[in-house]
Structures are given as C-alpha cells and as structure tokens.
Short mmCIF file of C-alpha atoms and ligand atoms in Angstrom, two decimals:
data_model
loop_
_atom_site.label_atom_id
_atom_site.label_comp_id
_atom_site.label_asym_id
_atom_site.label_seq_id
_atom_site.Cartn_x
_atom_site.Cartn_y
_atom_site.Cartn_z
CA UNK A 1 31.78 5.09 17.39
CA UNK A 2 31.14 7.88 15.15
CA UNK A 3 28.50 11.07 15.79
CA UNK A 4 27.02 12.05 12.59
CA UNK A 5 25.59 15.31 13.00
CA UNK A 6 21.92 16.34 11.78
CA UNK A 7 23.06 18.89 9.50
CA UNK A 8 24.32 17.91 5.95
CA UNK A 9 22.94 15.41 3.97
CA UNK A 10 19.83 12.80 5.25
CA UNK A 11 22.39 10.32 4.80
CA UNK A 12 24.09 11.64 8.10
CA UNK A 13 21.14 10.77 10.16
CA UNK A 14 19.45 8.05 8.22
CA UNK A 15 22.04 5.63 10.18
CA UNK A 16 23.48 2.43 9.26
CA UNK A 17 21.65 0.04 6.41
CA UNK A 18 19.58 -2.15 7.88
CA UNK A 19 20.83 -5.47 8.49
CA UNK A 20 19.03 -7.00 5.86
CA UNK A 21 19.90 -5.18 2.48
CA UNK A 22 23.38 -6.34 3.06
CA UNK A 23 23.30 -9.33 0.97
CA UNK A 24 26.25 -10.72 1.73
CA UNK A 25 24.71 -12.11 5.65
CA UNK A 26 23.97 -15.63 5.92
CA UNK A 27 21.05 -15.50 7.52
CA UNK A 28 18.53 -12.49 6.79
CA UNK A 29 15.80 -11.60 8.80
CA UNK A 30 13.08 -11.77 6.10
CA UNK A 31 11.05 -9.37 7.99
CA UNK A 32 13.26 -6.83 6.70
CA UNK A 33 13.40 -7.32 3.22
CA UNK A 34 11.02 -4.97 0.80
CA UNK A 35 9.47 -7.08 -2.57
CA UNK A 36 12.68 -5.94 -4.85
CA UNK A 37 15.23 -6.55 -2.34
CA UNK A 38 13.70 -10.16 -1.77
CA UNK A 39 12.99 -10.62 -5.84
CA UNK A 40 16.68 -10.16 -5.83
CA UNK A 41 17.73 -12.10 -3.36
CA UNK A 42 15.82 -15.39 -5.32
CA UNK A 43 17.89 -13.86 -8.86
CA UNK A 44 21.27 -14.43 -7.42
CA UNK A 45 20.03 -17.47 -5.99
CA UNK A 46 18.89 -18.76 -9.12
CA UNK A 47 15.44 -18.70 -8.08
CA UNK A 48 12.28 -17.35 -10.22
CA UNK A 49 11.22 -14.14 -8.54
CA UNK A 50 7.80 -15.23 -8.82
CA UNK A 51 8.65 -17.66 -5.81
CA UNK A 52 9.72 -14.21 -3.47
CA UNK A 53 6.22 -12.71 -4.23
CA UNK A 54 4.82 -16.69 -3.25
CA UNK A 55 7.20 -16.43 0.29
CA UNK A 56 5.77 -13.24 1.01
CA UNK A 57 2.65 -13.97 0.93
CA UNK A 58 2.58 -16.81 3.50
CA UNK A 59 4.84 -14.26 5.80
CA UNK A 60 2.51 -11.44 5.35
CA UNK A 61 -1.02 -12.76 4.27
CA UNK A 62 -1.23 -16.42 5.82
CA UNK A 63 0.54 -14.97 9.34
CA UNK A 64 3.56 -18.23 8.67
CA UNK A 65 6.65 -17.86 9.98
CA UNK A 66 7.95 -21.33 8.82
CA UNK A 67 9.70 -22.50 5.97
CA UNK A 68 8.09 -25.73 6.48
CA UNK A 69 4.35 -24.51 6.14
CA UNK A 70 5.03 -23.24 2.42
CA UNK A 71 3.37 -26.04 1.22
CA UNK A 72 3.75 -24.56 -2.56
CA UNK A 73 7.47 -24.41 -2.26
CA UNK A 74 9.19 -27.83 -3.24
CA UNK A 75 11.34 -29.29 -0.33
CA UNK A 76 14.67 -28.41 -2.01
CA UNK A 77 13.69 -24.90 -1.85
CA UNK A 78 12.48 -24.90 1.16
CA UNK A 79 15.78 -26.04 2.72
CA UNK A 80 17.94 -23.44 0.81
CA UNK A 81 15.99 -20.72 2.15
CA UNK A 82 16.14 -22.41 5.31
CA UNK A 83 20.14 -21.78 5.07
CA UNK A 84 20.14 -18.49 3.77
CA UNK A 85 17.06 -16.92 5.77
CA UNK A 86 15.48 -16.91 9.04
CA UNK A 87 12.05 -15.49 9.88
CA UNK A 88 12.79 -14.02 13.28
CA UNK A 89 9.64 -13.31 15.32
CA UNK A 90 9.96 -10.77 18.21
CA UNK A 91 10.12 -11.99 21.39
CA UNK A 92 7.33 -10.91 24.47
CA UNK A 93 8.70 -9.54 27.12
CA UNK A 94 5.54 -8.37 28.82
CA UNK A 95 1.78 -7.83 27.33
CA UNK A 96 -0.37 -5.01 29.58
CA UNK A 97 -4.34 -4.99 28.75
CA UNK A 98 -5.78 -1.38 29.13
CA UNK A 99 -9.62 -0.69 30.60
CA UNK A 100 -9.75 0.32 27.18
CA UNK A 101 -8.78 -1.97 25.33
CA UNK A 102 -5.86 -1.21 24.90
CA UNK A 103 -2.74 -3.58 24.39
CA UNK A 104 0.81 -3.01 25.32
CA UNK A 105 3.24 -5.29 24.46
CA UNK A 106 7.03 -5.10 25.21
CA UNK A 107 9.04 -6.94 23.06
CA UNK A 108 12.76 -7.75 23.54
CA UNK A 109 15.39 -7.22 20.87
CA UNK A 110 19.31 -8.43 20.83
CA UNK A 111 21.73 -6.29 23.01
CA UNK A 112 19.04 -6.37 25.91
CA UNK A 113 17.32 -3.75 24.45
CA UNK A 114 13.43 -3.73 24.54
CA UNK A 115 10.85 -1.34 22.53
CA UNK A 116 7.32 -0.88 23.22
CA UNK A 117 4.09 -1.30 20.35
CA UNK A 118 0.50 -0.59 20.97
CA UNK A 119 -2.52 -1.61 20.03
CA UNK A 120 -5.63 0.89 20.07
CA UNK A 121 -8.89 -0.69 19.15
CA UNK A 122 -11.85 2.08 18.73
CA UNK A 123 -15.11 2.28 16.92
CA UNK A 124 -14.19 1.27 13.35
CA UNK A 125 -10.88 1.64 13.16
CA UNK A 126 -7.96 -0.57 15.02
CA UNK A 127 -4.63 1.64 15.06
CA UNK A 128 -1.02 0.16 15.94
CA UNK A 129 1.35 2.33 17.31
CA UNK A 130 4.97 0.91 15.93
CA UNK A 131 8.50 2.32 17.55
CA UNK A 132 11.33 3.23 14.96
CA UNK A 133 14.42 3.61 17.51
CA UNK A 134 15.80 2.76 20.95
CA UNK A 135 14.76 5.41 22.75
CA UNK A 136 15.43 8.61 21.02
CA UNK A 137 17.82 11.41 20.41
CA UNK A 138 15.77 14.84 19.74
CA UNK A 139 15.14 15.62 23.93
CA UNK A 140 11.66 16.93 23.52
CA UNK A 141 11.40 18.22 27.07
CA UNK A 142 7.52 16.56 27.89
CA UNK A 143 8.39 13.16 26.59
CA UNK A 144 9.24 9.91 28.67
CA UNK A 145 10.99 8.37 25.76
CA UNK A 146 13.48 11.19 25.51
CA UNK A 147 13.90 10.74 29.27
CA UNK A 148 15.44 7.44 28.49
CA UNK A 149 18.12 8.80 26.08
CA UNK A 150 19.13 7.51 22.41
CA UNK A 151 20.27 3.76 21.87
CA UNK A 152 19.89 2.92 18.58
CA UNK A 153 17.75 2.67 15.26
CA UNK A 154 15.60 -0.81 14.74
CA UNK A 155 16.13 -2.44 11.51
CA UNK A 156 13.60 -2.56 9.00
CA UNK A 157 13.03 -6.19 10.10
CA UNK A 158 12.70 -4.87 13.82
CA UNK A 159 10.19 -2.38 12.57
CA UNK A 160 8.07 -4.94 10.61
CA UNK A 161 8.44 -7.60 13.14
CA UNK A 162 6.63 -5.42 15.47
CA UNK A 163 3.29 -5.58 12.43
CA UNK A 164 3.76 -9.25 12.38
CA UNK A 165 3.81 -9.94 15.76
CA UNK A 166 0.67 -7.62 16.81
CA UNK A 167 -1.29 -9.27 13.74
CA UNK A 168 -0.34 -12.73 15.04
CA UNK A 169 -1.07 -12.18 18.73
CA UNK A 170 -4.62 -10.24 17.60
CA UNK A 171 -5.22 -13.50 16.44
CA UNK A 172 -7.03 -12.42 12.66
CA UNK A 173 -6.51 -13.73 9.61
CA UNK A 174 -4.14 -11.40 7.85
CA UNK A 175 -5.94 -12.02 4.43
CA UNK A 176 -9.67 -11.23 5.45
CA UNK A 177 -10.48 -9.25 8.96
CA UNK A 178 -8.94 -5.85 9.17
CA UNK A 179 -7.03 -6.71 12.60
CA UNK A 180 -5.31 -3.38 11.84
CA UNK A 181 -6.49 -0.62 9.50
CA UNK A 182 -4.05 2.25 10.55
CA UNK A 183 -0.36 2.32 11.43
CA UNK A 184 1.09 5.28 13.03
CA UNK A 185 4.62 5.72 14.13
CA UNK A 186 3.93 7.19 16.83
CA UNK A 187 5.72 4.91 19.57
CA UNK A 188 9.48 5.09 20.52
CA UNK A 189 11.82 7.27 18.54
CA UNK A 190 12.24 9.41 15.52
CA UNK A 191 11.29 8.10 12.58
CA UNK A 192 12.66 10.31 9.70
CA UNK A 193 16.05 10.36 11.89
CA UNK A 194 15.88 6.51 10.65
CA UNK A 195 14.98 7.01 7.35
CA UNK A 196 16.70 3.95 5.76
CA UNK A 197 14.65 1.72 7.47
CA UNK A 198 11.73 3.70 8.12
CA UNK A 199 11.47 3.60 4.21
CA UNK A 200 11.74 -0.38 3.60
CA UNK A 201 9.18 -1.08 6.62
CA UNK A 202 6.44 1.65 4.56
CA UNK A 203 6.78 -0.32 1.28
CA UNK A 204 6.43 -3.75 2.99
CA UNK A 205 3.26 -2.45 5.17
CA UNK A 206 1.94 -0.61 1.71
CA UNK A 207 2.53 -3.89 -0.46
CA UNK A 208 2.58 -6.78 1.00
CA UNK A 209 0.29 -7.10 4.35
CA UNK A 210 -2.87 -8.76 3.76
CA UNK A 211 -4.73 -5.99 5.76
CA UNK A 212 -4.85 -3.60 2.27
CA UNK A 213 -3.33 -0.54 4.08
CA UNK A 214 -3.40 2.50 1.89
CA UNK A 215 -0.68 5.02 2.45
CA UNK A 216 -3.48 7.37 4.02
CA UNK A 217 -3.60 4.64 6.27
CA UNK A 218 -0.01 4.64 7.25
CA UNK A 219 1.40 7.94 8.98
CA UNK A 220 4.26 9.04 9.91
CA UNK A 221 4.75 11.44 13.03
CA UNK A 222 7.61 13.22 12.85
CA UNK A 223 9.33 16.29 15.41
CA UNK A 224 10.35 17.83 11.94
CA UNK A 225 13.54 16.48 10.17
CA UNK A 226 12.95 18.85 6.93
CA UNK A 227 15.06 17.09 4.66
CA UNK A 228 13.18 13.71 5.07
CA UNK A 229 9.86 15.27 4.81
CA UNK A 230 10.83 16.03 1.51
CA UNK A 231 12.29 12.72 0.72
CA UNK A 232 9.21 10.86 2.59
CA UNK A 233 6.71 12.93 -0.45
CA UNK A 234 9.32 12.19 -3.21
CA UNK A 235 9.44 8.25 -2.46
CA UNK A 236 6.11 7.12 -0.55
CA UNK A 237 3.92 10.20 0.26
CA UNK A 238 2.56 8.54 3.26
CA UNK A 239 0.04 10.56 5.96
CA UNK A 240 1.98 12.86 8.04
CA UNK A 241 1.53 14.19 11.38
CA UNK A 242 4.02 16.99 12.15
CA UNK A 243 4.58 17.65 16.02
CA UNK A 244 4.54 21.31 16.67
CA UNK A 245 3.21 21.70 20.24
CA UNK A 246 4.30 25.43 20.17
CA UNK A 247 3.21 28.46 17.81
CA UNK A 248 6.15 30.27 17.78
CA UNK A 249 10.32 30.03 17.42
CA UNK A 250 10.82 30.19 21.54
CA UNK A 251 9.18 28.11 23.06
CA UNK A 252 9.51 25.35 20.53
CA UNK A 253 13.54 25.48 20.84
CA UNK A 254 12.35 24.82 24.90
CA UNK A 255 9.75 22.29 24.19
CA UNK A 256 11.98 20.67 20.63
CA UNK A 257 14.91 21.89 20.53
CA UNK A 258 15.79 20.42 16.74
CA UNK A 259 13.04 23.61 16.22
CA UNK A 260 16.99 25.22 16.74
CA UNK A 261 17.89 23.35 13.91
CA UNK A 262 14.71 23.82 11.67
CA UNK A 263 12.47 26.27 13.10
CA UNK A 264 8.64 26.65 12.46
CA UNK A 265 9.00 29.42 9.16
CA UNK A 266 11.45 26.02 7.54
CA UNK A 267 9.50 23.26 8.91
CA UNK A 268 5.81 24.92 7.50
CA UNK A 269 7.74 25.28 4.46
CA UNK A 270 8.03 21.82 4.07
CA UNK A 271 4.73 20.97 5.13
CA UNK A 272 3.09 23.10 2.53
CA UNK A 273 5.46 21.51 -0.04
CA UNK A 274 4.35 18.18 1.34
CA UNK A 275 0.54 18.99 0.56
CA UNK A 276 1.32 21.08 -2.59
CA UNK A 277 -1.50 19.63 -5.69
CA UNK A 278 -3.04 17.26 -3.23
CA UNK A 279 -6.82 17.91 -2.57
CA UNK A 280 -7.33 20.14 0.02
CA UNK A 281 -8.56 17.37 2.08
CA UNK A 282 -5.38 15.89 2.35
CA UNK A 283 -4.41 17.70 5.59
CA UNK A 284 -1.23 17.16 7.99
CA UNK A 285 -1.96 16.93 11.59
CA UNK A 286 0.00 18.96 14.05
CA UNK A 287 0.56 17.35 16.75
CA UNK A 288 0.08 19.91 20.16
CA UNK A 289 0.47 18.87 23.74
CA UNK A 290 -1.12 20.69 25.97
CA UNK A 291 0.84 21.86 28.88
CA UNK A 292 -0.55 23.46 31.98
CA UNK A 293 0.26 27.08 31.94
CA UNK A 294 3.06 26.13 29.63
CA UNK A 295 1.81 26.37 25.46
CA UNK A 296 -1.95 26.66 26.50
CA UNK A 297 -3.02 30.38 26.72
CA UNK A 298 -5.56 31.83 24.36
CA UNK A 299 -2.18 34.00 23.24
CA UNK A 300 -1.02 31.04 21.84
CA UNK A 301 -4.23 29.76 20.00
CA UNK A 302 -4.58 32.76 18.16
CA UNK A 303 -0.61 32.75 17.32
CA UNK A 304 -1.04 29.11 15.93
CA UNK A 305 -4.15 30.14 14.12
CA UNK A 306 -2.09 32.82 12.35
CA UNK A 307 0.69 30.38 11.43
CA UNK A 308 -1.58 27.49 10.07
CA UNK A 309 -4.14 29.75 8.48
CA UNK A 310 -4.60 29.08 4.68
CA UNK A 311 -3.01 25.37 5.08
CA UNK A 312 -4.08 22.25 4.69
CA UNK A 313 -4.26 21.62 8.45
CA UNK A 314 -6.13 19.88 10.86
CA UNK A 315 -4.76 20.77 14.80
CA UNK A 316 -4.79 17.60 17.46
CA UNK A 317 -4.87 18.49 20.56
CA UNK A 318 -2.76 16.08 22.90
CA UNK A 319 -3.75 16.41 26.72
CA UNK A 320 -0.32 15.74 28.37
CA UNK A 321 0.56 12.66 29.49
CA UNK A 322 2.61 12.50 33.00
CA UNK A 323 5.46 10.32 34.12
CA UNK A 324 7.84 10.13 36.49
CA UNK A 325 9.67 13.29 37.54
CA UNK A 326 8.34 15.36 34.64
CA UNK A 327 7.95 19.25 35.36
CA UNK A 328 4.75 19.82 33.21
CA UNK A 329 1.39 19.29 34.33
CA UNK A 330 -2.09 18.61 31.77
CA UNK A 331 -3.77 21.19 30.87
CA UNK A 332 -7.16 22.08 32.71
CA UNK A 333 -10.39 20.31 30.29
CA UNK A 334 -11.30 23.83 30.07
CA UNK A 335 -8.34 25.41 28.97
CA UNK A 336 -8.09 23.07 26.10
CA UNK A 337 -11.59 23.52 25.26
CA UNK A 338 -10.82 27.26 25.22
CA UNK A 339 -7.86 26.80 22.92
CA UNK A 340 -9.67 24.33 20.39
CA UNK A 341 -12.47 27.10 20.07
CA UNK A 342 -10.23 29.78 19.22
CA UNK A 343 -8.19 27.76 16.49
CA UNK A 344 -12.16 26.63 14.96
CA UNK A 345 -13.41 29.84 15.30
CA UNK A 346 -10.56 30.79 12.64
CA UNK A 347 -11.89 28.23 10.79
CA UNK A 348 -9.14 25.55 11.79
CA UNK A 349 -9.75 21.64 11.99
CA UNK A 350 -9.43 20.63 15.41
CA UNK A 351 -9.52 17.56 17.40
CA UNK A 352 -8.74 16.60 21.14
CA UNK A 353 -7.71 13.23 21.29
CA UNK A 354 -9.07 11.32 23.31
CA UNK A 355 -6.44 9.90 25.68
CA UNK A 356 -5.99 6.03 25.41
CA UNK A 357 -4.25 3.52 27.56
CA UNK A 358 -2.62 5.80 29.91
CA UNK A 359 -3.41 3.43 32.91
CA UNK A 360 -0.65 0.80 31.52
CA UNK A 361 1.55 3.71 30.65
CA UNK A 362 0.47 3.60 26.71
CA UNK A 363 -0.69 6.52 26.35
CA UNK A 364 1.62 9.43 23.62
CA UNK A 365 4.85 10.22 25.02
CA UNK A 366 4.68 7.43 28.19
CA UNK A 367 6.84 4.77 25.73
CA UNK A 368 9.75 4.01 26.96
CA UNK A 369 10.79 0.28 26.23
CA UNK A 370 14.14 -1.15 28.02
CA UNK A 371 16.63 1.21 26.47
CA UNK A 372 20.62 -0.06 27.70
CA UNK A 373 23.72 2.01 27.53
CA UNK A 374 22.41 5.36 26.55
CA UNK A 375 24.15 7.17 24.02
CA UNK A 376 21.93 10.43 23.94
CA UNK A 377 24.33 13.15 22.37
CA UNK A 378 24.31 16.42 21.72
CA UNK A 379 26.42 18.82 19.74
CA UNK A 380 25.84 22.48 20.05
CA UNK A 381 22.38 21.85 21.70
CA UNK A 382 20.89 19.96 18.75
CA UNK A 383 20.67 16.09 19.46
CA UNK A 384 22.72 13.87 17.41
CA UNK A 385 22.30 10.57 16.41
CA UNK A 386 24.88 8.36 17.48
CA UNK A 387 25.77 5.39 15.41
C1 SAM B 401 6.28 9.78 20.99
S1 SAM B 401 6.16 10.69 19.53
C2 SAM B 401 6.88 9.61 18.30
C3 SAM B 401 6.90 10.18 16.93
C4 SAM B 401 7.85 11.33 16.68
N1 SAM B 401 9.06 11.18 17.35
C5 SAM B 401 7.21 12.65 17.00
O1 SAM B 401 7.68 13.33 17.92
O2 SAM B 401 6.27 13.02 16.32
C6 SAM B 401 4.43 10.61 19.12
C7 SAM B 401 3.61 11.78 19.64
O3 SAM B 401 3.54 11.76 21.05
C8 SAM B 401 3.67 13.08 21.54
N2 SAM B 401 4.09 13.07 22.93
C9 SAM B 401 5.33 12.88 23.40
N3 SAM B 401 5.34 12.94 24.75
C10 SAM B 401 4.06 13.15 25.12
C11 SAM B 401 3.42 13.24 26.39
N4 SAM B 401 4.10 13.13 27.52
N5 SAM B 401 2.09 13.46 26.41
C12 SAM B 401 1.39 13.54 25.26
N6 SAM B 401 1.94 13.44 24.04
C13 SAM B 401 3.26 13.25 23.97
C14 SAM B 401 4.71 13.61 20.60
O4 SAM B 401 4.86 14.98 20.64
C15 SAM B 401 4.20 13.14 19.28
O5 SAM B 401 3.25 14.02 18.78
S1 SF4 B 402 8.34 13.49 21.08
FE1 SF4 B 402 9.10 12.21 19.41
S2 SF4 B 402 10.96 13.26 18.72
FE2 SF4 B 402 10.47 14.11 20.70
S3 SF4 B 402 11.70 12.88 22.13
FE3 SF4 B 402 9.66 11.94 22.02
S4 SF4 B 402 9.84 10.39 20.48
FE4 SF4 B 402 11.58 11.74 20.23
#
C-alpha cells in the first residue's frame, strides 16, 4: 500500500487508472469506457469504429445492457464482444422512497463495499446525486461521509453505472423523456481527488446519454483541490460548485482542513480563473452550511460578502444536516435568513436550499454507503488518499 500525498502533481491524488482503460483485461466493464477509448478498443479488434458509436448507443440511449439485444450487430460480433466485454449493472442493495420524492438507492460494489446515489425530482428539473469514492479522505468536520473514513475511488464504470442504473430503475426512455436533466456530484467522496475517473464518467454523461446533458448541466462539487480545478476548465469546463462553508482562513482549516493545504486567497484564485471570459452569468456556487452558532453570525456574512464581492458568485446556503454523534447543530430559520440578507444586500446571489430527503438520510452530507476497512489517512493534518 502506498500513501500518495496531496501535494505535488494531480497525478498523486488522481489514484489508480480505472479498471477499464487498461486494455490488456479480458473482460471490461463497458460502463467505463469514454467514445475514444471504446473506438479503440473495436481498432485493435479489427472492428470499424463506427460499430463502438452503434454499442453505445443501445448502452446509453436504448437503456440495453445485453449483447444479445443489439439487433444491428451480426451474431459473430456479438459473441466477440461477449468475450472481451461485460456490461456490469450495479447491484441494489436497498431503495428508500422520501415524502418527497425522493429516491435513495444503495448499491453494492465488489470488496463489500456499498455507495449511495440519489434521485431528487422537483418542479422542472430531476437532479441525480452520483458518489465518486468510498467514503472519503478530506475529514470535513460536519459531514457523515467523512465520519465513515476513506476506502477507495470508484472506477469510471462504477461512476457511470450509478447513471445507468438510476435511468433504468426511473423507468424512461433514455432517448426521449428527460428522466434526468442535472447531475451533480454531490454524493459520497471527493471528486477532483479522483480525477482520472471523474474525467472519463463527464465525457460519457456529456456525449453519449440520450438525456442531452449539457456541461451546465453536469457539476462538479468540489472541497477545493486547486490543481484539478484548473485541469477540470482546461479539459471539460463543467458547472462547479466550490464548498466554502467558512469566510475566512480559521475556521475553514476547523470546518476543511485541506483549506490547510489550499486556503481561501489560493482556492478564489482558482475560481476566478475558472470563470475568467465566461459571461458573467456563468457563476460558481459556494457551497455554505450553516452551523448553529458555529459559521452563522452576521460577522461572517459580511466577511464572505467581502471575499466574493466582484465575482461571478452565487452563495447556497445549506441548512445542516444532523447524524449520529455530530457536534453541530442547524442553524435557527432566522439566522440564515439574517445571513442571506446581508450577503444580497451586497448585491450577492443567494439561495437557501431547500432541504430534500433528509427523512431517509439523503439529504447533503448524510451519505454514507457501506464503506469496509477504512483507510482514512492523514499526514501532517492534511488527508491523504490512500491507494
Ligand atoms: C457530500 S459533498 C460531496 C462533494 C464534495 N466532496 C464537496 O465537499 O463539495 C456535497 C455537499 O454536501 C455538503 N455537506 C456535507 N455534509 C453536510 C451536512 N451534514 N449538512 C449539509 N451539507 C453537507 C458539502 O459541504 C458539499 O457542499
Ligand atoms: S464534504 Fe465533501 S470533501 Fe468534505 S468529507 Fe464530505 S464528501 Fe468529503
């Protein structure tokens, strides 16, 4: 086992490839192949890559998971990808229906692991929350999934399988009814700390889905790996949502501590480079819980008015969610109504989102999957990743 350290190069924490770009496996999970990766697949095989674009589409835009069903495929083809690929749909551990609608599934992955997805229908828009890791490594002190320690990073096919499976179970045509018009990864883990398959997974939701997702339409949340928002611009440029849940240096080493490793001056940085020539209404959400006596004085509204003043920012406001054994408490309605006036009355976007699911534990932050032999490290105070 080795550690690699978040400092030095994203490579260090973007983990092992994903199972499937090593070409040499027998059988690859084609949920986590990207269109070039699959188009050369079909090359070496002696394929035309046309027939990769025609295998993707009944994966991603006819909902089939069997070779068999590819009626357009001749038989002999059919039967060599059968020996060279498997389509490997997640398996249900448990589904939870919300009062709101809202759908939790548990799905189980090898190892006895298990990660968590939601499903969040609202007026005109249907969002999936999708989990990038086992558990997770950066120890932000209000979260449940940090309470469960790091395992591991999914695989690209683990991260697409989740799409699949949600679309399937919704029970729309992929092609025609937008099941699913946003994806956020928002649910277990870090998902710049798992870049090289965080990466794959965007391209396959951006290009080959049915459900036409834009990449305004696909966001990634991130505690605020700077290296990989700058790598996330350069190679998809999807929506991001930064979490910042404090307005200055102190409390957000107590609330996220890899603020010790990139504090708020760095990670701002960043997030202006990451809106630099976009039109203005191109904003990044940050991402603020709101603690109970914690990050929720008027102090701190006018300090995070200060910071964000002059960016392209909109401010969600995230009434805590509670579980087991944490030390925080929500914030009282009318302390966060106080703090959203402040931050508007500077003239900065703000929304309180509305929490969802919470009764089946869905809710931000209450994720926290089956996660087996923790390997949560740190070094010097900063999380590691373990791989
Ligand atoms: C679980 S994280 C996953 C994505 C990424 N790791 C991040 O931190 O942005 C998604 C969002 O949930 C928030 N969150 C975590 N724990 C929470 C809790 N107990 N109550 C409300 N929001 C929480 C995070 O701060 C983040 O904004
Ligand atoms: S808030 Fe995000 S980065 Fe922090 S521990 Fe939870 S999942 Fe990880």
């Amino acid at each position: 086992m080795t550690h690699a350290a978040i400092e030095g190069s994203p490579a260090a924490v973007a983990g092992p490839a994903p199972a499937a770009s090593r070409s040499a496996d027998r059988c690859t999970n084609l949920f986590g192949l990207d269109r070039e990766q699959l188009r050369a697949r079909f090359s070496e095989m002696g394929e035309a890559p046309y027939r990769a674009h025609q295998v993707m589409q009944w994966i991603y835009r006819r909902g089939k998971a069997s070779f068999d069903e590819m009626s357009n495929l001749s038989r002999t083809l059919r039967s060599r990808l059968a020996a060279q690929f498997e389509i490997r749909t997640p398996e249900l551990v448990t589904e939870q229906v919300s009062a709101d609608g809202t759908r939790k599934w548990v799905l189980r992955l090898d190892g006895g692991n298990a990660i968590e997805t939601v499903y969040i229908p609202e007026e005109g828009r249907a969002t999936l929350c999708i989990s990038s890791q086992v558990g997770c490594a950066m120890d932000c002190s209000f979260c449940a999934t940090a309470q469960q320690g790091f395992n591991r990073n999914l695989t690209t096919a683990e991260i697409i399988a989740q799409v699949w499976f949600a679309a399937r179970t919704l029970g729309g045509d992929f092609q025609n009814e937008r099941v699913i018009s946003n994806i956020v990864f928002m649910g277990m883990g870090e998902p710049l700390a798992n870049y090289g398959a965080v990466l794959p997974a965007i391209r396959i939701l951006l290009d080959d889905f049915g459900f036409g997702l834009s990449k305004r339409r696909v966001t990634v949340s991130t505690s605020g790996l700077v290296p990989f928002i700058d790598r996330l611009r350069e190679d998809v440029d999807t929506a991001l949502a930064v979490s910042l849940h404090a307005p200055n240096d102190a409390l957000r080493d107590e609330l996220v501590p890899i603020n010790r490793k990139y504090p708020i001056a760095e990670l701002l940085d960043a997030c202006r480079r990451y809106t630099a020539g976009k039109d203005r209404k191109t904003h990044i959400v940050y991402e603020y819980v709101m603690l109970d006596g914690v990050n929720d004085q008027p102090e701190h509204a006018r300090q995070l008015a200060k910071l964000l003043g002059g960016m392209s920012a909109k401010v969600n406001l995230i009434p805590f969610n509670p579980f087991p054994q944490t030390r925080y408490r929500r914030s009282k309605p009318e302390a966060i109504q106080a703090f959203a006036k402040i931050l508007r009355d500077k003239h900065i976007l703000t929304t309180t989102r509305k929490t969802r699911g919470d009764d089946i534990d869905a809710a931000c932050g209450q994720l926290v999957g089956r996660v087996q032999s923790r390997q949560k490290n740190r070094l010097g105070g900063i999380p590691v990743v373990v791989r």
